[in-house]
Short mmCIF file of C-alpha atoms in Angstrom, two decimals:
data_model
loop_
_atom_site.label_atom_id
_atom_site.label_comp_id
_atom_site.label_asym_id
_atom_site.label_seq_id
_atom_site.Cartn_x
_atom_site.Cartn_y
_atom_site.Cartn_z
CA UNK A 283 10.23 3.61 -9.78
CA UNK A 284 10.67 6.64 -11.57
CA UNK A 285 13.00 10.52 -12.41
CA UNK A 286 11.12 13.57 -12.79
CA UNK A 287 12.17 16.56 -12.29
CA UNK A 288 11.31 20.05 -12.79
CA UNK A 289 13.70 22.89 -13.25
CA UNK A 290 13.29 26.37 -13.12
CA UNK A 291 15.74 28.90 -14.61
CA UNK A 292 15.67 32.51 -16.41
CA UNK A 293 11.57 32.94 -17.59
CA UNK A 294 11.25 29.50 -18.33
CA UNK A 295 10.27 25.71 -16.61
CA UNK A 296 11.13 22.42 -17.56
CA UNK A 297 9.38 19.64 -16.33
CA UNK A 298 11.41 16.08 -18.05
CA UNK A 299 11.10 11.98 -16.81
CA UNK A 300 12.03 8.72 -17.36
CA UNK A 301 9.51 5.99 -19.42
CA UNK A 302 10.34 2.92 -17.94
CA UNK A 303 7.58 1.17 -16.02
CA UNK A 304 8.96 -1.50 -13.19
CA UNK A 305 6.61 -4.66 -12.33
CA UNK A 306 8.63 -5.75 -8.99
CA UNK A 307 11.30 -7.35 -10.42
CA UNK A 308 9.93 -7.50 -14.13
CA UNK A 309 11.44 -4.32 -15.95
CA UNK A 310 9.10 -2.90 -19.20
CA UNK A 311 11.18 -1.10 -21.43
CA UNK A 312 10.01 1.64 -24.04
CA UNK A 313 9.69 -0.28 -26.23
CA UNK A 314 6.67 -2.72 -25.29
CA UNK A 315 4.52 -0.40 -23.93
CA UNK A 316 3.79 3.90 -24.51
CA UNK A 317 4.68 4.80 -20.95
CA UNK A 318 4.00 7.94 -20.11
CA UNK A 319 4.78 9.58 -17.11
CA UNK A 320 3.91 13.35 -18.03
CA UNK A 321 0.40 14.51 -18.53
CA UNK A 322 -0.38 18.16 -19.62
CA UNK A 323 -3.66 19.84 -17.58
CA UNK A 324 -5.19 22.98 -18.61
CA UNK A 325 -1.63 25.03 -19.03
CA UNK A 326 0.35 22.54 -17.12
CA UNK A 327 2.53 19.59 -17.31
CA UNK A 328 2.18 16.96 -14.74
CA UNK A 329 4.46 14.29 -13.74
CA UNK A 330 3.98 11.95 -10.75
CA UNK A 331 6.03 9.40 -9.10
CA UNK A 332 4.18 5.88 -6.98
CA UNK A 333 2.71 3.07 -8.27
CA UNK A 334 1.70 2.40 -12.78
CA UNK A 335 -2.12 2.88 -11.56
CA UNK A 336 -2.24 5.74 -10.36
CA UNK A 337 -0.96 7.28 -13.45
CA UNK A 338 -4.52 6.83 -15.19
CA UNK A 339 -6.50 7.26 -12.73
CA UNK A 340 -4.94 10.77 -11.88
CA UNK A 341 -5.42 12.04 -15.70
CA UNK A 342 -9.22 10.55 -15.85
CA UNK A 343 -9.71 12.88 -12.90
CA UNK A 344 -8.17 15.75 -13.11
CA UNK A 345 -9.36 15.99 -16.14
CA UNK A 346 -13.17 15.17 -14.61
CA UNK A 347 -12.97 18.41 -12.63
CA UNK A 348 -15.31 21.10 -13.96
CA UNK A 349 -12.00 24.47 -15.50
CA UNK A 350 -14.02 26.72 -11.50
CA UNK A 351 -12.21 23.96 -10.18
CA UNK A 352 -8.80 23.15 -11.57
CA UNK A 353 -6.51 26.52 -10.58
CA UNK A 354 -3.18 24.86 -10.62
CA UNK A 355 -2.15 28.32 -10.14
CA UNK A 356 -0.58 29.31 -7.11
CA UNK A 357 0.51 27.00 -4.19
CA UNK A 358 -2.87 27.53 -1.97
CA UNK A 359 -4.97 26.77 -5.76
CA UNK A 360 -3.00 24.04 -6.68
CA UNK A 361 -3.60 22.50 -2.63
CA UNK A 362 -7.80 23.55 -2.96
CA UNK A 363 -7.63 21.25 -6.94
CA UNK A 364 -6.14 18.34 -4.52
CA UNK A 365 -8.52 18.10 -1.43
CA UNK A 366 -10.52 18.67 -3.98
CA UNK A 367 -10.12 15.83 -6.12
CA UNK A 368 -8.70 13.39 -3.05
CA UNK A 369 -12.80 12.24 -2.77
CA UNK A 370 -13.29 12.08 -6.11
CA UNK A 371 -10.07 9.60 -5.78
CA UNK A 372 -11.70 7.67 -3.62
CA UNK A 373 -15.22 7.03 -4.62
CA UNK A 374 -14.78 7.42 -8.04
CA UNK A 375 -11.43 5.15 -8.90
CA UNK A 376 -11.63 3.37 -5.20
CA UNK A 377 -8.09 4.52 -3.61
CA UNK A 378 -6.91 3.15 -0.34
CA UNK A 379 -6.15 6.07 1.70
CA UNK A 380 -5.00 3.48 4.34
CA UNK A 381 -0.80 3.62 4.86
CA UNK A 382 0.30 3.12 7.85
CA UNK A 383 -1.58 3.52 11.63
CA UNK A 384 -1.91 6.84 12.85
CA UNK A 385 -0.93 8.82 10.06
CA UNK A 386 -2.53 11.95 10.83
CA UNK A 387 -4.10 12.12 7.23
CA UNK A 388 -6.00 9.43 4.66
CA UNK A 389 -3.49 9.47 1.67
CA UNK A 390 -3.50 10.34 -2.22
CA UNK A 391 -1.15 7.71 -2.38
CA UNK A 392 1.60 9.25 -4.65
CA UNK A 393 3.65 12.80 -5.81
CA UNK A 394 3.05 14.99 -8.40
CA UNK A 395 5.47 17.33 -10.20
CA UNK A 396 3.84 20.41 -11.44
CA UNK A 397 5.14 22.46 -14.04
CA UNK A 398 3.95 25.75 -15.65
CA UNK A 399 3.63 29.63 -16.27
CA UNK A 400 3.24 30.56 -12.78
CA UNK A 401 5.94 28.51 -11.27
CA UNK A 402 7.08 24.83 -10.01
CA UNK A 403 5.39 23.23 -7.73
CA UNK A 404 5.19 19.37 -5.48
CA UNK A 405 1.90 17.77 -4.29
CA UNK A 406 3.13 14.55 -1.37
CA UNK A 407 0.56 11.63 -0.67
CA UNK A 408 -1.06 14.11 2.51
CA UNK A 409 -1.34 17.36 0.05
CA UNK A 410 1.76 19.20 1.07
CA UNK A 411 2.33 21.54 -1.55
CA UNK A 412 5.68 23.09 -1.97
CA UNK A 413 6.29 25.45 -3.91
CA UNK A 414 10.06 25.24 -5.81
CA UNK A 415 12.37 29.05 -7.05
CA UNK A 416 14.80 26.34 -8.92
CA UNK A 417 14.85 23.15 -9.30
CA UNK A 418 13.11 19.77 -6.77
CA UNK A 419 12.90 16.09 -8.40
CA UNK A 420 11.08 12.92 -7.04
CA UNK A 421 10.90 9.67 -7.43
CA UNK A 422 13.62 6.68 -7.20
CA UNK A 423 16.08 8.74 -9.42
CA UNK A 424 15.59 11.74 -7.36
CA UNK A 425 18.53 11.93 -4.85
CA UNK A 426 20.94 11.52 -8.67
CA UNK A 427 18.63 13.39 -10.49
CA UNK A 428 19.15 16.55 -8.24
CA UNK A 429 22.57 16.04 -7.34
CA UNK A 430 23.36 16.78 -11.38
CA UNK A 431 21.08 20.05 -11.52
CA UNK A 432 23.11 20.68 -8.55
CA UNK A 433 26.30 20.40 -9.83
CA UNK A 434 25.82 22.06 -13.39
CA UNK A 435 22.42 24.93 -12.42
CA UNK A 436 25.43 27.60 -12.69
CA UNK A 437 26.63 26.76 -16.20
CA UNK A 438 24.41 25.41 -17.91
CA UNK A 439 21.39 28.05 -19.53
CA UNK A 440 18.88 26.57 -20.44
CA UNK A 441 15.88 24.09 -17.71
CA UNK A 442 15.53 21.87 -20.53
CA UNK A 443 18.71 21.05 -20.23
CA UNK A 444 19.49 20.95 -16.71
CA UNK A 445 15.74 18.33 -15.91
CA UNK A 446 17.45 16.43 -18.87
CA UNK A 447 20.80 16.17 -17.02
CA UNK A 448 18.78 15.18 -14.47
CA UNK A 449 16.51 12.30 -15.60
CA UNK A 450 19.92 10.75 -17.82
CA UNK A 451 21.87 10.61 -13.78
CA UNK A 452 18.81 9.10 -12.52
CA UNK A 453 18.16 6.74 -16.04
CA UNK A 454 22.35 6.30 -15.36
CA UNK A 455 22.39 4.94 -11.60
CA UNK A 456 18.53 4.34 -10.53
CA UNK A 457 17.51 0.30 -11.11
CA UNK A 458 14.46 1.55 -12.02
CA UNK A 459 14.83 4.36 -14.66
CA UNK A 460 15.42 4.18 -18.06
CA UNK A 461 15.10 6.45 -20.83
CA UNK A 462 14.47 7.58 -23.23
CA UNK A 463 13.72 10.81 -21.68
CA UNK A 464 10.13 13.26 -22.32
CA UNK A 465 10.87 16.79 -21.11
CA UNK A 466 8.61 19.81 -22.07
CA UNK A 467 8.94 23.53 -21.72
CA UNK A 468 6.56 26.19 -20.73
CA UNK A 469 7.44 29.79 -20.22
CA UNK A 470 7.11 32.06 -17.18
CA UNK A 471 4.27 34.28 -17.09
CA UNK A 472 5.79 37.52 -16.23
#
């Protein structure tokens, strides 16, 4: 699946991801397809975990929202944006919202991390939004990434180095993650 992490350290936020696409037992490594798991949306970088189909859909759906509805600068902004995005995902892109019988809400079927000048956020399939003070990860390699970042957080000075370290750990131990590692850095607002 993937390894995507966000790290906040000092006055900087970094987001990083691996570059592997998988189809069941088949690996589509970086040299065969220009797989970008991170995309820019205004002053934010967004990374996703989930089926490969989600990547172009979310990029297109978010770019089609009016600027007034595309706000990602606080936990509530992120929630409101993804709440407005959900009907568009269903109606325009034919999202299948069903996961399991008895689910409390319709699922958006993906997990996303957001890095921007206001901080770092995660959005889960029922549009649950979390704001993190230090770091977080998603995807099948997240456990390895989180452990590596945790062990190095007080020793490594930059958010970007920590984010890249986390994704490299995911690539090393998770069979569904592989380099090259892509990373972007953002300056936090004062």
